[in-house]
Amino acid sequence: MRPITLALLLPLVFPLAAAAQDTTDADARAAALAAKMSREEQLRYVHGYFPPMSKDRPADMIPSAGYVPGIPRLGIPTLRESDASLGVANQIEQRKGDVATALPASLALAASFDPDLAYRSGAMIGAEARAKTFNVLLAGGVNLTRDPWGGRTFEYLGEDPLLSGIMAGESIRGVQSNHIVSTVKHYVLNPQETLRTTMDARIDEAALRESDLLAFEVAIERGQPGSVMCAYNKIDGDWACENDFLLNTVLKRDWGYKGWVMSDWGAVHSTVKAANAGLDQQSGRELDKAMYLGKPLADAVTKGEVSAARLADMNRRILWGVVSTGLIDRPVPTSAQPIDYAAHASVAQEAAEKGSVLLKNERNLLPLARTAKRIVLIGAHADVGVLSGGGSSQVRSVGGAPIEIPLTEGAASSFARVTWHASSPLAAIRAMAPQAEVTYLDGRDPAAAAAAAKAADLAIVFGWQWRTEAQDIETLSLPENQDATIAAVAAANPRTVVVLETGGPVLMPWLGKVPAVLQAWYPGQKGGEAIANLLFGAVNPSGRLPMTFPADAGQAPRATIPGLAAMKAADAAQKAGGTYGMVERDLSPVVPYAEGAAVGYRWFLRDGVRPLFPFGHGLSYTSFRYGGLRVEGGAALRVSFDVTNTGKVAGADTPQVYALAGRRGKPTQRLVGFERVTLAPGETRRVSVTVDPRFIADYDPARRGWQVAAGRYPGTVGRFAGDAALTGTATLAAQTVKP
Ligand code: BGC
């Protein structure tokens, strides 16, 4: 147990957990409380402060993402908001010395295909948030990755609605098991960072329902988040936070969502329109152009432009989140509590171990034998740590940041630094191979790296690529001449392993020359240990890609980043005119998502395009066989089969069930089920999947519902998208499912 030091917090006063149960009728309690609030109180609870910029600083306000003062006379709690999904964030160390457990990238979590791990990860973060006095976590990022260059790809759960929805839902459930609120975000189709606060994403309703909305729908059903965060951008011409169709029609009416819609920070653009369209709370008001839900809302209610009933509804919804999660009955402590960081670190390590993906392993180079005498590690600061993604999710991890590089310009420069967590692969590999001389070289000089590799029995090259919120990456190639270094090392030593610390796919021009590649993503604060365990076989790799790795940028639906060239031109003009950063750019690119619901692997499979590595791919140190397929139809599609570990070591496999579904246009392969199974050598397990009809249906906007057409449906069991290890078909009856 290591107690945290949080100088900014007040002395310890731990309120005893109230005896009241959390699950009493949240609807009735929330409505009764909202009715007791005065008009002034109701107007106060619907907007929050951004502490770093706040002029009013109540004594209990600490630097974090958000603060909404409570109403003590009614026992309504102050909302103390923090980011989020990868651990309790502390960007640019705004709370000096306040560390937290840093999980790997959410992509790694998704790659584990392990819902239980998602739950435990969420529960861990929620426990730390609570111990640090936060009661709202801005977690639950579930935007589908439509483009391989997305800056926040690492914060999301990949490209598939079923996988993303399940993992986000479980993680939210875990967070909220601590009687605090989690959000799900960013609602919805918030697909790129470039011009993220002005771009306009266009898509038709059916396609949106079958892709991004479906991920949110599943996450909300599973996780029951207290709040939904609406996104920055426009969708079909309307800002996400004043989009009547998305907020009122889809979320609140069709899905029956009872919690509250909070804005992203700086995403509000109006008072009357937003309030009537379904926005319930303005977050971080200092970041918006105006205090839209403050005085202007009071005036609008007086004038009848927003009804008093709607104002009460906004509060009732916030209170539903506060009551249904148990937050109201079990208030968070008023000062920081000790945290068992050692126990939490093991969750971070497990996530890194289960989420790393063995992409290639020719001639069984891995696992590494412990007989090598000289091992050289090259690149990515592998002597001191592992890379983290940047932005609001940035955790100041236990152990600190051995490297932090400030940005000199760009949208992320005010709140992101290129940061490494203190988990040294060099130290971990030395501990794993005590017989060997293990050295490190920075790899900046390809010739020097090649010479060192030649003199060694084994070379492990670490490749890195930093991604951050607020900026997309302009190239899928590894930066800073790393491809040349990797190619030179591989040419010098055939026993070369590449370990990638990236927040998404990268191009691998050297792949043909490198026998083994481990995708470690941003592996979190125990990443070094996890990488060593995986390379040496102490842990058998089991991750599967949650997104497609394209062979070249041109394979993706959009080869270039919409709006980037115009943004750069505008920035250059501002620089020349001396107004850079002072004048807002007037750029609002309209971006059509012509691929519709064919996101990621669906896009590749639809047109028969062969990626570098497909969705779902991942190798193991053992092998698995599938057999005994049964595909049954009738009211629901059911697929069952046996998985056998046919190798010599224990391992986990994630067989994936795909169905060729959708009758509108060209049918597409969709992931309709998966199960992660851990098997001893020789062991067989039967896996059964009952397919949620929404995943094989077409959404029909005219009939407002999901339509499963009667007919024959092929069900496939595969190791990755496009693989057909087993295939059967079954006949399904026609079915209509409400939205
Ligand atoms: C991000 C959100 C985050 C919020 C508060 C925004 O810029 O888009 O994901 O929760 O800031 O930090």
Tab-separated table of N, CA and C in Angstrom, residues 269-345:
chain	number	residue	atom	x	y	z
A	269	HIS	N	-23.139	25.757	-28.473
A	269	HIS	CA	-23.215	26.874	-29.419
A	269	HIS	C	-24.483	27.694	-29.289
A	270	SER	N	-25.382	27.297	-28.403
A	270	SER	CA	-26.635	28.049	-28.302
A	270	SER	C	-27.299	27.751	-26.966
A	271	THR	N	-28.330	28.506	-26.674
A	271	THR	CA	-29.085	28.304	-25.432
A	271	THR	C	-30.400	27.586	-25.728
A	272	VAL	N	-31.276	28.281	-26.428
A	272	VAL	CA	-32.625	27.753	-26.632
A	272	VAL	C	-32.583	26.488	-27.480
A	273	LYS	N	-31.847	26.569	-28.574
A	273	LYS	CA	-31.804	25.406	-29.458
A	273	LYS	C	-31.215	24.211	-28.718
A	274	ALA	N	-30.093	24.428	-28.020
A	274	ALA	CA	-29.431	23.307	-27.341
A	274	ALA	C	-30.336	22.716	-26.263
A	275	ALA	N	-30.916	23.589	-25.438
A	275	ALA	CA	-31.744	23.073	-24.334
A	275	ALA	C	-32.948	22.307	-24.879
A	276	ASN	N	-33.550	22.829	-25.909
A	276	ASN	CA	-34.734	22.148	-26.451
A	276	ASN	C	-34.364	20.906	-27.267
A	277	ALA	N	-33.126	20.881	-27.766
A	277	ALA	CA	-32.711	19.722	-28.559
A	277	ALA	C	-32.222	18.576	-27.676
A	278	GLY	N	-32.082	18.831	-26.366
A	278	GLY	CA	-31.734	17.704	-25.493
A	278	GLY	C	-30.450	17.846	-24.701
A	279	LEU	N	-29.734	18.961	-24.845
A	279	LEU	CA	-28.541	19.138	-24.010
A	279	LEU	C	-28.999	19.448	-22.576
A	280	ASP	N	-28.419	18.725	-21.600
A	280	ASP	CA	-28.859	18.921	-20.215
A	280	ASP	C	-27.862	19.693	-19.371
A	281	GLN	N	-26.618	19.735	-19.782
A	281	GLN	CA	-25.631	20.427	-18.948
A	281	GLN	C	-24.471	20.927	-19.809
A	282	GLN	N	-24.109	22.168	-19.553
A	282	GLN	CA	-22.961	22.763	-20.244
A	282	GLN	C	-21.726	22.512	-19.379
A	283	SER	N	-20.736	21.826	-19.941
A	283	SER	CA	-19.520	21.516	-19.182
A	283	SER	C	-18.486	22.600	-19.403
A	284	GLY	N	-17.579	22.742	-18.477
A	284	GLY	CA	-16.415	23.612	-18.660
A	284	GLY	C	-16.778	24.915	-19.339
A	285	ARG	N	-17.681	25.663	-18.726
A	285	ARG	CA	-18.290	26.820	-19.407
A	285	ARG	C	-17.260	27.845	-19.861
A	286	GLU	N	-16.114	27.894	-19.178
A	286	GLU	CA	-15.085	28.874	-19.567
A	286	GLU	C	-14.567	28.605	-20.983
A	287	LEU	N	-14.784	27.398	-21.480
A	287	LEU	CA	-14.262	27.049	-22.795
A	287	LEU	C	-15.247	27.347	-23.927
A	288	ASP	N	-16.483	27.636	-23.573
A	288	ASP	CA	-17.442	28.017	-24.615
A	288	ASP	C	-17.357	29.516	-24.860
A	289	LYS	N	-17.932	29.928	-25.981
A	289	LYS	CA	-17.895	31.363	-26.296
A	289	LYS	C	-18.751	32.150	-25.321
A	290	ALA	N	-19.774	31.500	-24.774
A	290	ALA	CA	-20.675	32.203	-23.844
A	290	ALA	C	-21.186	31.223	-22.800
A	291	MET	N	-21.748	31.783	-21.764
A	291	MET	CA	-22.355	30.978	-20.700
A	291	MET	C	-23.772	30.638	-21.130
A	292	TYR	N	-23.881	29.741	-22.090
A	292	TYR	CA	-25.176	29.526	-22.737
A	292	TYR	C	-26.265	29.042	-21.772
A	293	LEU	N	-25.872	28.186	-20.828
A	293	LEU	CA	-26.907	27.652	-19.942
A	293	LEU	C	-26.929	28.390	-18.598
A	294	GLY	N	-26.363	29.574	-18.539
A	294	GLY	CA	-26.441	30.400	-17.340
A	294	GLY	C	-27.562	31.416	-17.494
A	295	LYS	N	-27.194	32.689	-17.447
A	295	LYS	CA	-28.185	33.775	-17.538
A	295	LYS	C	-29.071	33.672	-18.789
A	296	PRO	N	-28.470	33.373	-19.969
A	296	PRO	CA	-29.339	33.269	-21.151
A	296	PRO	C	-30.411	32.193	-20.991
A	297	LEU	N	-30.095	31.132	-20.272
A	297	LEU	CA	-31.108	30.092	-20.065
A	297	LEU	C	-32.193	30.614	-19.115
A	298	ALA	N	-31.763	31.348	-18.081
A	298	ALA	CA	-32.756	31.934	-17.161
A	298	ALA	C	-33.718	32.823	-17.951
A	299	ASP	N	-33.161	33.646	-18.825
A	299	ASP	CA	-34.000	34.539	-19.634
A	299	ASP	C	-34.930	33.737	-20.551
A	300	ALA	N	-34.365	32.691	-21.145
A	300	ALA	CA	-35.168	31.886	-22.079
A	300	ALA	C	-36.327	31.208	-21.346
A	301	VAL	N	-36.106	30.798	-20.116
A	301	VAL	CA	-37.189	30.164	-19.349
A	301	VAL	C	-38.242	31.221	-18.999
A	302	THR	N	-37.761	32.401	-18.602
A	302	THR	CA	-38.712	33.476	-18.286
A	302	THR	C	-39.574	33.800	-19.498
A	303	LYS	N	-38.940	33.824	-20.655
A	303	LYS	CA	-39.687	34.167	-21.879
A	303	LYS	C	-40.504	32.992	-22.415
A	304	GLY	N	-40.308	31.839	-21.840
A	304	GLY	CA	-41.046	30.662	-22.317
A	304	GLY	C	-40.430	29.997	-23.536
A	305	GLU	N	-39.204	30.429	-23.902
A	305	GLU	CA	-38.564	29.787	-25.070
A	305	GLU	C	-38.046	28.390	-24.718
A	306	VAL	N	-37.716	28.243	-23.465
A	306	VAL	CA	-37.419	26.904	-22.921
A	306	VAL	C	-38.395	26.753	-21.760
A	307	SER	N	-39.111	25.655	-21.730
A	307	SER	CA	-40.155	25.547	-20.703
A	307	SER	C	-39.559	25.259	-19.331
A	308	ALA	N	-40.300	25.635	-18.306
A	308	ALA	CA	-39.861	25.321	-16.942
A	308	ALA	C	-39.795	23.806	-16.764
A	309	ALA	N	-40.676	23.119	-17.459
A	309	ALA	CA	-40.678	21.653	-17.365
A	309	ALA	C	-39.387	21.085	-17.944
A	310	ARG	N	-38.929	21.696	-19.003
A	310	ARG	CA	-37.677	21.210	-19.607
A	310	ARG	C	-36.496	21.482	-18.664
A	311	LEU	N	-36.490	22.625	-18.022
A	311	LEU	CA	-35.416	22.915	-17.068
A	311	LEU	C	-35.438	21.887	-15.927
A	312	ALA	N	-36.635	21.571	-15.462
A	312	ALA	CA	-36.745	20.551	-14.410
A	312	ALA	C	-36.264	19.205	-14.940
A	313	ASP	N	-36.587	18.922	-16.186
A	313	ASP	CA	-36.174	17.658	-16.813
A	313	ASP	C	-34.642	17.562	-16.907
A	314	MET	N	-34.010	18.676	-17.221
A	314	MET	CA	-32.535	18.675	-17.303
A	314	MET	C	-31.962	18.264	-15.946
A	315	ASN	N	-32.509	18.837	-14.893
A	315	ASN	CA	-32.030	18.517	-13.547
A	315	ASN	C	-32.403	17.097	-13.128
A	316	ARG	N	-33.606	16.701	-13.487
A	316	ARG	CA	-34.047	15.347	-13.145
A	316	ARG	C	-33.113	14.319	-13.773
A	317	ARG	N	-32.688	14.608	-14.982
A	317	ARG	CA	-31.798	13.681	-15.674
A	317	ARG	C	-30.413	13.623	-15.012
A	318	ILE	N	-29.904	14.785	-14.624
A	318	ILE	CA	-28.609	14.774	-13.925
A	318	ILE	C	-28.767	13.974	-12.626
A	319	LEU	N	-29.859	14.231	-11.957
A	319	LEU	CA	-30.074	13.547	-10.678
A	319	LEU	C	-30.322	12.057	-10.863
A	320	TRP	N	-30.886	11.683	-11.984
A	320	TRP	CA	-31.045	10.243	-12.242
A	320	TRP	C	-29.668	9.576	-12.270
A	321	GLY	N	-28.709	10.235	-12.923
A	321	GLY	CA	-27.350	9.684	-12.950
A	321	GLY	C	-26.753	9.633	-11.547
A	322	VAL	N	-27.008	10.670	-10.796
A	322	VAL	CA	-26.451	10.779	-9.448
A	322	VAL	C	-27.097	9.755	-8.503
A	323	VAL	N	-28.387	9.524	-8.700
A	323	VAL	CA	-29.095	8.582	-7.817
A	323	VAL	C	-28.861	7.138	-8.276
A	324	SER	N	-28.979	6.875	-9.569
A	324	SER	CA	-28.935	5.483	-10.038
A	324	SER	C	-27.567	4.848	-9.826
A	325	THR	N	-26.520	5.648	-9.813
A	325	THR	CA	-25.185	5.086	-9.587
A	325	THR	C	-24.887	4.921	-8.096
A	326	GLY	N	-25.727	5.495	-7.251
A	326	GLY	CA	-25.475	5.399	-5.811
A	326	GLY	C	-24.623	6.538	-5.287
A	327	LEU	N	-24.260	7.431	-6.190
A	327	LEU	CA	-23.396	8.551	-5.797
A	327	LEU	C	-24.016	9.400	-4.690
A	328	ILE	N	-25.332	9.562	-4.763
A	328	ILE	CA	-25.971	10.425	-3.769
A	328	ILE	C	-25.955	9.798	-2.376
A	329	ASP	N	-26.037	8.476	-2.327
A	329	ASP	CA	-26.088	7.813	-1.023
A	329	ASP	C	-24.707	7.482	-0.481
A	330	ARG	N	-23.759	7.405	-1.345
A	330	ARG	CA	-22.395	7.084	-0.905
A	330	ARG	C	-21.444	8.141	-1.430
A	331	PRO	N	-21.501	9.329	-0.841
A	331	PRO	CA	-20.688	10.422	-1.365
A	331	PRO	C	-19.203	10.084	-1.365
A	332	VAL	N	-18.483	10.665	-2.287
A	332	VAL	CA	-17.032	10.420	-2.315
A	332	VAL	C	-16.409	11.131	-1.111
A	333	PRO	N	-15.246	10.637	-0.665
A	333	PRO	CA	-14.591	11.289	0.471
A	333	PRO	C	-14.250	12.742	0.147
A	334	THR	N	-14.082	13.525	1.156
A	334	THR	CA	-13.764	14.938	0.912
A	334	THR	C	-12.261	15.179	0.873
A	335	SER	N	-11.485	14.152	1.154
A	335	SER	CA	-10.037	14.294	0.974
A	335	SER	C	-9.483	12.971	0.458
A	336	ALA	N	-8.278	13.035	-0.071
A	336	ALA	CA	-7.693	11.873	-0.744
A	336	ALA	C	-7.495	10.706	0.212
A	337	GLN	N	-7.793	9.515	-0.299
A	337	GLN	CA	-7.648	8.277	0.476
A	337	GLN	C	-6.474	7.465	-0.060
A	338	PRO	N	-5.943	6.563	0.762
A	338	PRO	CA	-4.845	5.721	0.265
A	338	PRO	C	-5.326	4.826	-0.881
A	339	ILE	N	-4.410	4.507	-1.762
A	339	ILE	CA	-4.726	3.645	-2.912
A	339	ILE	C	-3.722	2.496	-2.940
A	340	ASP	N	-4.218	1.310	-3.220
A	340	ASP	CA	-3.329	0.148	-3.300
A	340	ASP	C	-2.748	0.083	-4.723
A	341	TYR	N	-1.747	0.905	-4.956
A	341	TYR	CA	-1.193	1.000	-6.309
A	341	TYR	C	-0.563	-0.306	-6.789
A	342	ALA	N	-0.053	-1.089	-5.870
A	342	ALA	CA	0.583	-2.345	-6.296
A	342	ALA	C	-0.476	-3.271	-6.896
A	343	ALA	N	-1.619	-3.358	-6.230
A	343	ALA	CA	-2.683	-4.227	-6.761
A	343	ALA	C	-3.183	-3.683	-8.101
A	344	HIS	N	-3.295	-2.380	-8.179
A	344	HIS	CA	-3.809	-1.795	-9.414
A	344	HIS	C	-2.834	-1.950	-10.574
A	345	ALA	N	-1.547	-1.935	-10.249
A	345	ALA	CA	-0.537	-2.109	-11.304
A	345	ALA	C	-0.699	-3.468	-11.971
